[in-house]
Amino acid sequence: MATNSKRFKLDDGSEDASSLQNFLQWCDRVGLKLNHNKVYVSRKGTQADYGMLAKEDIEEGEVLFIIPRSVLLHHGTSKVSAVLEQGKELLESSSGWVPLLMALLYEYTSPESPWAPYLSLWTDFSRLDQPLFWSKEERGTLLRGTGIPEAVERDLANIQKEYSTVVLPFIAQHTDLWNPSIHTLQLYTRLVAFIMAYSFQEPLEEEEEKEESDDDEEEEEKASNLPMMVPMADMLNHVSNHNAHLEYTPEFLKMICVRPIRKGQEVFNTYGQMANWQLLHMYGFTEPYPSNCNETADIPMANLYKVAAQGVQSDLDRQLVEEKRALILKMGEKAAFIFGKQGCLTDMELHTTLKVLCMSREEFQEFRENEGWEEDEEADDEKVSLAFSNEGLLGLPAPWKWLIHAAARLTLDSYGSAEGGCLDRDRVLIEDKVQLQGLNPRQLRALQVRHGQKSILDRVLALTQSCTSHN
């Protein structure tokens, strides 16, 4: 692994090339070793923004680069680490990100920061384009029904609350390190988006994943999985069918080729099994339809309840539906049922919900008195998984199919008529290359999300359509 930065290949505009060259020279100085014989960094020929391309054929198992842990940027490596450690109780929040954000606020605005060449790649974070930065009207028009507008509203509210109740009071205690006129809510929001799009969380070891009986050990486990910035690794773009993977060792992080990469092809990492709505929400991009094998669509539990309550005539029956709903919520079932390309991914939760909703009054009373099923052969994991696969949906009991069908229809209706509310309109658009070229990037990404979700819901409708009324 040679480290001569003069041999790094660049192919970018002059300003970007200068920043990139400075970053690569910094990598050389800090011991971040890039396999320059096999890969290079560029902004041309990549899927999005910066990326990594193969200079020569790369075989499975080859190391693409090695990152010393001292190069990682997080609350423990920043110049303000001691202050952050002393004030860690004051920095606790629901996100758990505040320590890293405080470190980034300091390092990003400090000309003397050891990470300045790395952070200078994002001069003002203007290239970040998650829906967090879209107008509310744009989110509502392009992403209606996808769940993203609601997620963004929660994000914005949490960011505002976190900044005002946690960050500003901490800044007030350390005005020698932070300044509210420099470290503003706007910059804080940009850095939140930066962490969303570029940070990494180290996987927990198997023994750490086991249940901890000691509260201190649980807190230690939580702290060990905080996000961190990983220079060079965060330049790789994502596809679900990736060809590289980041491995963690006690002293280094290594990017390893996991399947052959041909000369000229892009090196792709994986951010995990993520649907397009998650990719757009967190990272600001999508995979072209239909290449994302992890695509999903949610059917909100609320829609299932609405359907179950349809046609209920008496107050007594309405009360029964509400009692069933309350018990299901008490059992801790999810707020939505997730369907993927092969069927329902939350099959056990859907199985329980449908079974309870379809009980007679007598069956429900007995179930409630027994506090659930003592032994339910039908609830075998493998059997349930098969029953809620695409093939299994066809054979579900008629009342169950009706509930799923009607709830899926209600969910599809939530996309509305604006900007391709119906499936056929989006299908025509996504198959028309001429029309696609006329879309701006946000419109295109929103289309990919909408069409992916609605295609799954449409398949659910088709698999449950044989039962069109509640039996």
Coordinates of C-alpha atoms in Angstrom, one line a residue:
M1 CA 0.0 0.0 0.0
A2 CA 1.9 3.0 -1.2
T3 CA 1.0 6.4 0.2
N4 CA 2.6 8.9 -2.2
S5 CA -0.2 11.5 -2.6
K6 CA 1.3 12.8 -5.9
R7 CA 0.1 9.6 -7.5
F8 CA -3.5 10.1 -6.5
K9 CA -5.6 10.5 -9.7
L10 CA -8.0 13.5 -9.8
D11 CA -10.5 14.4 -12.5
D12 CA -12.5 17.3 -11.3
G13 CA -13.1 21.1 -11.6
S14 CA -10.2 23.3 -10.4
E15 CA -11.8 24.4 -7.1
D16 CA -13.0 21.0 -6.2
A17 CA -9.8 19.4 -7.4
S18 CA -7.8 21.7 -5.1
S19 CA -9.9 20.8 -2.1
L20 CA -9.7 17.2 -3.0
Q21 CA -6.0 17.3 -3.5
N22 CA -5.6 19.0 -0.1
F23 CA -7.7 16.2 1.4
L24 CA -5.7 13.5 -0.2
Q25 CA -2.4 15.0 0.9
W26 CA -3.8 15.2 4.4
C27 CA -4.7 11.5 4.2
D28 CA -1.1 10.8 3.4
R29 CA 0.1 12.8 6.4
V30 CA -2.2 11.2 8.9
G31 CA -1.5 7.7 7.7
L32 CA -4.7 7.0 5.9
K33 CA -3.5 4.6 3.2
L34 CA -5.3 4.4 -0.1
N35 CA -4.6 1.6 -2.6
H36 CA -3.7 4.1 -5.4
N37 CA -2.8 1.3 -7.8
K38 CA -6.4 0.1 -7.8
V39 CA -8.7 3.0 -6.9
Y40 CA -9.1 6.8 -7.2
V41 CA -11.5 9.5 -5.9
S42 CA -13.4 11.7 -8.3
R43 CA -16.6 13.7 -8.8
K44 CA -16.9 12.6 -12.4
G45 CA -18.2 9.2 -13.5
T46 CA -19.8 8.6 -10.0
Q47 CA -23.3 8.1 -9.0
A48 CA -23.5 11.2 -6.8
D49 CA -21.0 13.9 -5.7
Y50 CA -17.7 12.4 -4.7
G51 CA -17.1 8.7 -5.3
M52 CA -14.5 6.1 -5.8
L53 CA -13.7 4.4 -9.1
A54 CA -11.6 1.4 -10.0
K55 CA -8.3 2.2 -11.8
E56 CA -7.7 -1.5 -12.5
D57 CA -9.7 -4.8 -12.0
I58 CA -10.1 -5.5 -8.3
E59 CA -10.6 -9.0 -6.9
E60 CA -12.7 -10.0 -3.9
G61 CA -10.8 -9.6 -0.6
E62 CA -8.5 -6.8 -1.8
V63 CA -8.0 -3.9 0.6
L64 CA -9.0 -0.5 -0.9
F65 CA -7.9 1.7 1.9
I66 CA -7.0 1.6 5.6
I67 CA -8.0 4.3 8.2
P68 CA -6.2 4.6 11.5
R69 CA -8.7 5.1 14.4
S70 CA -6.8 8.3 15.2
V71 CA -8.2 9.8 12.0
L72 CA -11.9 9.3 13.0
L73 CA -13.7 12.5 14.1
H74 CA -16.0 12.1 17.1
H75 CA -16.5 13.6 20.6
G76 CA -13.6 11.5 21.9
T77 CA -11.0 12.7 19.3
S78 CA -11.9 16.4 19.0
K79 CA -9.8 19.1 20.7
V80 CA -12.8 19.8 22.9
S81 CA -13.1 16.1 24.0
A82 CA -12.2 16.9 27.7
V83 CA -14.9 19.5 27.9
L84 CA -17.5 17.2 26.3
E85 CA -16.6 14.4 28.6
Q86 CA -16.9 16.7 31.7
G87 CA -20.3 17.9 30.5
K88 CA -21.7 14.6 29.1
E89 CA -24.6 14.6 31.5
L90 CA -25.6 18.1 30.2
L91 CA -25.4 16.9 26.6
E92 CA -27.8 14.0 26.9
S93 CA -30.6 14.1 24.4
S94 CA -33.1 11.7 22.7
S95 CA -30.9 11.7 19.5
G96 CA -27.6 10.9 21.3
W97 CA -25.9 13.0 18.7
V98 CA -25.2 16.2 20.6
P99 CA -21.6 15.3 21.7
L100 CA -20.6 14.7 18.0
L101 CA -22.4 17.8 16.9
M102 CA -20.6 20.0 19.5
A103 CA -17.3 18.5 18.3
L104 CA -18.3 19.3 14.7
L105 CA -19.4 22.8 15.5
Y106 CA -16.0 23.5 17.0
E107 CA -13.8 21.7 14.5
Y108 CA -15.7 23.0 11.4
T109 CA -15.3 26.6 12.4
S110 CA -11.7 26.3 13.7
P111 CA -9.0 27.1 11.1
E112 CA -6.5 25.2 13.2
S113 CA -8.6 22.0 13.3
P114 CA -6.6 18.9 12.4
W115 CA -9.6 17.8 10.3
A116 CA -9.8 21.1 8.3
P117 CA -8.7 19.5 5.0
Y118 CA -11.4 16.9 5.4
L119 CA -14.2 19.3 6.5
S120 CA -13.2 21.8 3.7
L121 CA -14.7 19.3 1.2
W122 CA -18.0 20.6 2.4
T123 CA -17.5 24.4 2.3
D124 CA -21.1 25.3 3.3
F125 CA -22.9 22.0 3.1
S126 CA -24.9 23.4 0.2
R127 CA -24.7 20.1 -1.7
L128 CA -26.7 18.4 1.0
D129 CA -30.2 18.0 -0.4
Q130 CA -32.3 15.9 2.0
P131 CA -36.0 16.8 2.2
L132 CA -35.0 18.6 5.4
F133 CA -33.9 21.5 3.1
W134 CA -36.9 21.4 0.8
S135 CA -39.7 23.8 1.3
K136 CA -42.7 22.5 3.2
E137 CA -44.9 23.0 0.1
E138 CA -42.4 21.0 -2.0
R139 CA -42.3 18.1 0.5
G140 CA -46.1 18.1 0.7
T141 CA -46.6 18.1 -3.1
L142 CA -43.8 15.7 -4.2
L143 CA -43.7 13.4 -1.2
R144 CA -47.3 13.2 0.0
G145 CA -48.2 9.8 1.3
T146 CA -44.6 8.5 1.5
G147 CA -44.2 9.3 5.2
I148 CA -41.2 11.6 4.6
P149 CA -43.0 14.9 5.2
E150 CA -44.1 13.8 8.6
A151 CA -40.6 12.4 9.4
V152 CA -39.0 15.8 8.4
E153 CA -41.4 17.8 10.6
R154 CA -40.4 15.6 13.6
D155 CA -36.8 16.1 12.7
L156 CA -37.1 19.9 12.5
A157 CA -39.0 20.1 15.8
N158 CA -36.4 17.8 17.6
I159 CA -33.5 19.8 16.1
Q160 CA -35.0 23.1 17.3
K161 CA -35.7 21.7 20.8
E162 CA -32.3 20.1 21.1
Y163 CA -30.5 23.3 20.1
S164 CA -32.5 25.6 22.4
T165 CA -32.6 23.3 25.5
V166 CA -29.3 21.5 25.3
V167 CA -26.8 23.2 23.0
L168 CA -27.4 26.9 23.8
P169 CA -27.1 26.4 27.6
F170 CA -23.9 24.4 27.1
I171 CA -22.5 27.1 24.8
A172 CA -23.3 29.7 27.4
Q173 CA -21.1 27.9 29.8
H174 CA -18.2 27.7 27.3
T175 CA -18.1 30.9 25.4
D176 CA -14.3 30.5 24.9
L177 CA -15.0 27.5 22.6
W178 CA -18.4 28.2 21.1
N179 CA -20.2 31.4 20.0
P180 CA -24.0 31.4 19.4
S181 CA -23.6 34.1 16.7
I182 CA -21.3 31.6 14.8
H183 CA -22.6 28.3 16.0
T184 CA -26.2 29.1 14.9
L185 CA -29.3 26.9 14.6
Q186 CA -28.8 27.1 10.8
L187 CA -25.3 25.6 11.1
Y188 CA -26.5 23.1 13.7
T189 CA -29.2 21.9 11.3
R190 CA -26.7 21.6 8.5
L191 CA -24.4 19.5 10.7
V192 CA -27.3 17.3 11.7
A193 CA -27.9 16.6 8.0
F194 CA -24.2 16.0 7.5
I195 CA -24.2 13.4 10.3
M196 CA -27.4 11.8 8.8
A197 CA -25.7 11.5 5.4
Y198 CA -22.1 10.8 6.2
S199 CA -21.6 9.4 9.7
F200 CA -21.0 5.7 10.6
Q201 CA -21.9 3.7 13.6
E202 CA -19.6 0.8 14.6
P203 CA -21.5 -2.5 14.8
L204 CA -21.7 -3.8 18.3
E205 CA -19.9 -7.1 19.1
E206 CA -22.2 -10.1 19.6
E207 CA -21.5 -10.2 23.3
E208 CA -22.4 -6.5 23.5
E209 CA -25.8 -7.2 21.9
K210 CA -26.8 -9.6 24.7
E211 CA -29.1 -8.2 27.4
E212 CA -27.2 -6.3 30.0
S213 CA -28.4 -6.6 33.6
D214 CA -26.2 -3.8 34.9
D215 CA -27.3 -0.2 34.0
D216 CA -23.7 1.0 33.8
E217 CA -22.9 -1.6 31.2
E218 CA -26.0 -0.6 29.2
E219 CA -24.9 3.0 29.2
E220 CA -21.4 2.0 28.1
E221 CA -22.9 -0.1 25.3
K222 CA -25.0 2.9 24.1
A223 CA -22.0 5.2 24.2
S224 CA -19.8 2.8 22.2
N225 CA -22.3 2.9 19.3
L226 CA -22.4 6.7 18.9
P227 CA -22.0 8.1 15.4
M228 CA -18.6 9.2 14.1
M229 CA -17.2 10.7 11.0
V230 CA -15.0 8.4 8.9
P231 CA -12.9 10.3 6.3
M232 CA -12.5 8.6 2.9
A233 CA -15.1 5.9 3.8
D234 CA -17.9 8.5 3.6
M235 CA -16.9 9.3 0.0
L236 CA -18.2 5.9 -1.2
N237 CA -21.7 6.0 -2.6
H238 CA -24.4 3.3 -1.8
V239 CA -26.2 0.7 -3.7
S240 CA -28.1 -2.3 -2.2
N241 CA -26.0 -4.6 -4.4
H242 CA -22.7 -3.2 -3.1
N243 CA -19.2 -4.4 -3.9
A244 CA -17.3 -3.2 -0.8
H245 CA -17.7 -3.3 2.9
L246 CA -16.1 -1.5 5.9
E247 CA -14.5 -3.7 8.4
Y248 CA -13.6 -2.6 12.0
T249 CA -10.5 -3.7 13.9
P250 CA -9.1 -2.4 17.2
E251 CA -6.6 -0.2 15.5
F252 CA -7.9 0.4 11.9
L253 CA -11.0 0.5 9.7
K254 CA -10.6 -1.2 6.3
M255 CA -12.6 -1.0 3.2
I256 CA -12.6 -4.5 1.6
C257 CA -13.8 -5.5 -1.8
V258 CA -16.5 -8.1 -1.4
R259 CA -17.0 -9.1 -5.1
P260 CA -15.0 -8.4 -8.2
I261 CA -14.9 -4.8 -9.5
R262 CA -13.9 -4.2 -13.1
K263 CA -11.8 -1.3 -14.3
G264 CA -13.8 1.9 -14.5
Q265 CA -16.6 0.7 -12.3
E266 CA -17.6 2.6 -9.2
V267 CA -16.8 1.2 -5.7
F268 CA -20.0 1.1 -3.7
N269 CA -20.4 0.6 0.1
T270 CA -23.7 -0.2 1.7
Y271 CA -25.5 1.9 4.2
G272 CA -27.6 -1.1 5.2
Q273 CA -30.9 -2.5 4.0
M274 CA -32.7 0.7 3.2
A275 CA -35.8 1.5 1.2
N276 CA -35.7 4.5 -1.1
W277 CA -37.8 6.6 1.3
Q278 CA -35.1 6.1 3.9
L279 CA -32.3 6.8 1.5
L280 CA -34.0 10.1 0.5
H281 CA -34.9 11.1 4.0
M282 CA -31.4 10.4 5.5
Y283 CA -29.0 10.8 2.6
G284 CA -30.8 12.8 -0.1
F285 CA -30.7 10.3 -2.9
T286 CA -32.5 7.2 -4.3
E287 CA -31.7 4.1 -6.2
P288 CA -33.3 4.0 -9.7
Y289 CA -36.5 2.0 -9.9
P290 CA -36.6 -1.1 -9.7
S291 CA -33.0 -1.7 -8.7
N292 CA -33.5 -1.2 -4.9
C293 CA -34.2 -4.8 -3.6
N294 CA -34.9 -3.3 -0.1
E295 CA -37.8 -1.2 -1.2
T296 CA -40.7 -1.1 1.2
A297 CA -44.2 0.4 1.7
D298 CA -46.0 1.0 5.0
I299 CA -49.6 0.3 5.7
P300 CA -50.4 2.4 8.9
M301 CA -52.1 0.5 11.7
A302 CA -54.5 3.4 11.9
N303 CA -55.8 2.5 8.4
L304 CA -56.4 -1.1 9.5
Y305 CA -58.5 0.2 12.4
K306 CA -60.4 2.5 10.1
V307 CA -61.3 -0.4 7.9
A308 CA -62.2 -2.6 10.8
A309 CA -64.6 0.1 12.0
Q310 CA -66.3 0.5 8.6
G311 CA -69.9 -0.7 8.6
V312 CA -70.1 -1.1 12.4
Q313 CA -73.6 -0.2 13.3
S314 CA -74.1 -0.3 17.0
D315 CA -72.3 1.5 19.8
L316 CA -71.6 -1.9 21.4
D317 CA -69.7 -3.1 18.2
R318 CA -67.8 0.2 18.0
Q319 CA -66.8 -0.2 21.6
L320 CA -65.6 -3.7 20.8
V321 CA -63.4 -2.5 17.9
E322 CA -61.9 0.2 20.2
E323 CA -61.2 -2.4 23.0
K324 CA -59.5 -4.6 20.5
R325 CA -57.4 -1.6 19.3
A326 CA -56.5 -0.7 22.9
L327 CA -55.4 -4.2 23.7
I328 CA -53.3 -4.5 20.5
L329 CA -51.5 -1.2 21.4
K330 CA -50.9 -2.5 24.9
M331 CA -49.3 -5.6 23.4
G332 CA -46.8 -3.2 21.8
E333 CA -47.5 -3.8 18.2
K334 CA -46.0 -1.5 15.6
A335 CA -47.5 1.8 14.3
A336 CA -47.3 0.4 10.7
F337 CA -47.0 -2.9 8.9
I338 CA -44.1 -3.0 6.5
F339 CA -44.4 -4.7 3.1
G340 CA -41.4 -5.5 0.9
K341 CA -41.1 -6.9 -2.6
Q342 CA -41.6 -10.5 -1.3
G343 CA -44.4 -9.9 1.2
C344 CA -45.0 -8.5 4.7
L345 CA -41.8 -7.9 6.7
T346 CA -43.6 -7.4 10.0
D347 CA -45.6 -10.6 9.6
M348 CA -45.9 -11.6 13.3
E349 CA -47.3 -8.2 14.2
L350 CA -49.8 -8.3 11.3
H351 CA -50.8 -11.8 12.2
T352 CA -51.6 -10.8 15.8
T353 CA -53.5 -7.7 14.8
L354 CA -55.6 -9.4 12.2
K355 CA -56.4 -12.3 14.5
V356 CA -57.6 -10.0 17.3
L357 CA -59.6 -7.7 15.0
C358 CA -61.4 -10.7 13.5
M359 CA -62.3 -12.3 16.8
S360 CA -65.9 -12.7 17.8
R361 CA -67.0 -11.0 21.0
E362 CA -66.7 -14.3 22.9
E363 CA -63.3 -15.1 21.5
F364 CA -62.0 -11.7 22.3
Q365 CA -63.3 -11.9 25.9
E366 CA -61.6 -15.3 26.4
F367 CA -58.4 -14.0 24.8
R368 CA -58.3 -11.0 27.1
E369 CA -59.0 -13.0 30.2
N370 CA -56.2 -15.4 29.4
E371 CA -53.8 -12.4 28.6
G372 CA -53.1 -13.8 25.1
W373 CA -52.6 -17.2 23.7
E374 CA -51.0 -19.7 25.9
E375 CA -50.0 -21.9 23.0
D376 CA -50.8 -20.8 19.4
E377 CA -49.6 -23.3 16.8
E378 CA -50.6 -20.9 14.1
A379 CA -48.1 -18.3 15.4
D380 CA -45.1 -20.4 14.5
D381 CA -42.6 -17.9 13.0
E382 CA -41.9 -19.9 9.9
K383 CA -45.6 -20.6 9.2
V384 CA -46.5 -17.0 9.8
S385 CA -43.7 -15.7 7.5
L386 CA -44.9 -18.0 4.8
A387 CA -48.5 -17.0 5.3
F388 CA -47.7 -13.4 4.7
S389 CA -45.4 -13.8 1.8
N390 CA -46.7 -12.8 -1.6
E391 CA -47.6 -16.5 -2.3
G392 CA -49.2 -16.9 1.1
L393 CA -51.4 -13.8 1.0
L394 CA -53.6 -15.6 -1.6
G395 CA -54.5 -18.3 1.0
L396 CA -55.3 -16.1 4.0
P397 CA -58.8 -16.2 5.5
A398 CA -61.2 -14.1 3.6
P399 CA -61.8 -11.5 6.5
W400 CA -58.1 -11.1 6.8
K401 CA -57.6 -10.5 3.1
W402 CA -60.4 -8.0 3.1
L403 CA -58.8 -6.0 5.9
I404 CA -55.4 -5.9 4.2
H405 CA -56.9 -5.1 0.8
A406 CA -59.1 -2.2 2.2
A407 CA -56.2 -0.8 4.3
A408 CA -53.8 -1.0 1.3
R409 CA -56.4 0.9 -0.8
L410 CA -56.8 3.5 1.9
T411 CA -53.0 3.9 2.1
L412 CA -52.8 4.3 -1.7
D413 CA -55.4 7.0 -1.6
S414 CA -53.3 9.0 0.9
Y415 CA -50.8 9.8 -1.9
G416 CA -53.5 12.1 -3.4
S417 CA -53.8 13.3 -7.0
A418 CA -51.1 15.9 -7.1
E419 CA -47.8 15.1 -8.7
G420 CA -48.7 11.6 -9.8
G421 CA -51.1 10.5 -7.1
C422 CA -52.2 7.5 -9.0
L423 CA -50.0 4.5 -9.8
D424 CA -50.6 4.6 -13.5
R425 CA -49.5 8.2 -13.9
D426 CA -46.2 7.5 -12.1
R427 CA -45.7 4.3 -14.1
V428 CA -46.1 6.1 -17.4
L429 CA -43.7 8.9 -16.2
I430 CA -41.0 6.5 -14.9
E431 CA -41.0 4.5 -18.2
D432 CA -40.8 7.7 -20.4
K433 CA -37.2 8.6 -20.8
V434 CA -38.0 11.9 -22.5
Q435 CA -40.3 13.0 -19.6
L436 CA -37.8 11.8 -17.0
Q437 CA -35.1 14.1 -18.5
G438 CA -37.4 17.0 -17.9
L439 CA -37.6 16.5 -14.2
N440 CA -35.4 18.3 -11.8
P441 CA -33.4 16.1 -9.3
R442 CA -35.9 16.5 -6.5
Q443 CA -38.9 15.6 -8.7
L444 CA -37.0 12.5 -10.0
R445 CA -36.1 11.3 -6.5
A446 CA -39.6 11.8 -5.2
L447 CA -40.9 9.9 -8.2
Q448 CA -38.6 7.0 -7.4
V449 CA -39.9 6.9 -3.8
R450 CA -43.6 7.2 -4.7
H451 CA -43.5 4.7 -7.5
G452 CA -41.6 2.1 -5.5
Q453 CA -44.0 2.3 -2.6
K454 CA -47.1 2.3 -4.7
S455 CA -45.9 -0.6 -6.8
I456 CA -45.7 -2.7 -3.6
L457 CA -49.1 -1.6 -2.4
D458 CA -50.6 -2.3 -5.8
R459 CA -49.2 -5.8 -5.6
V460 CA -50.7 -6.3 -2.2
L461 CA -54.1 -5.2 -3.7
A462 CA -53.7 -7.7 -6.5
L463 CA -52.9 -10.5 -4.1
T464 CA -55.9 -9.8 -1.8
Q465 CA -58.5 -8.6 -4.4
S466 CA -60.5 -11.9 -4.5
C467 CA -62.3 -10.8 -1.4
T468 CA -63.9 -7.4 -2.0
S469 CA -66.3 -7.3 0.9
H470 CA -66.0 -8.1 4.7
N471 CA -67.2 -11.7 5.3

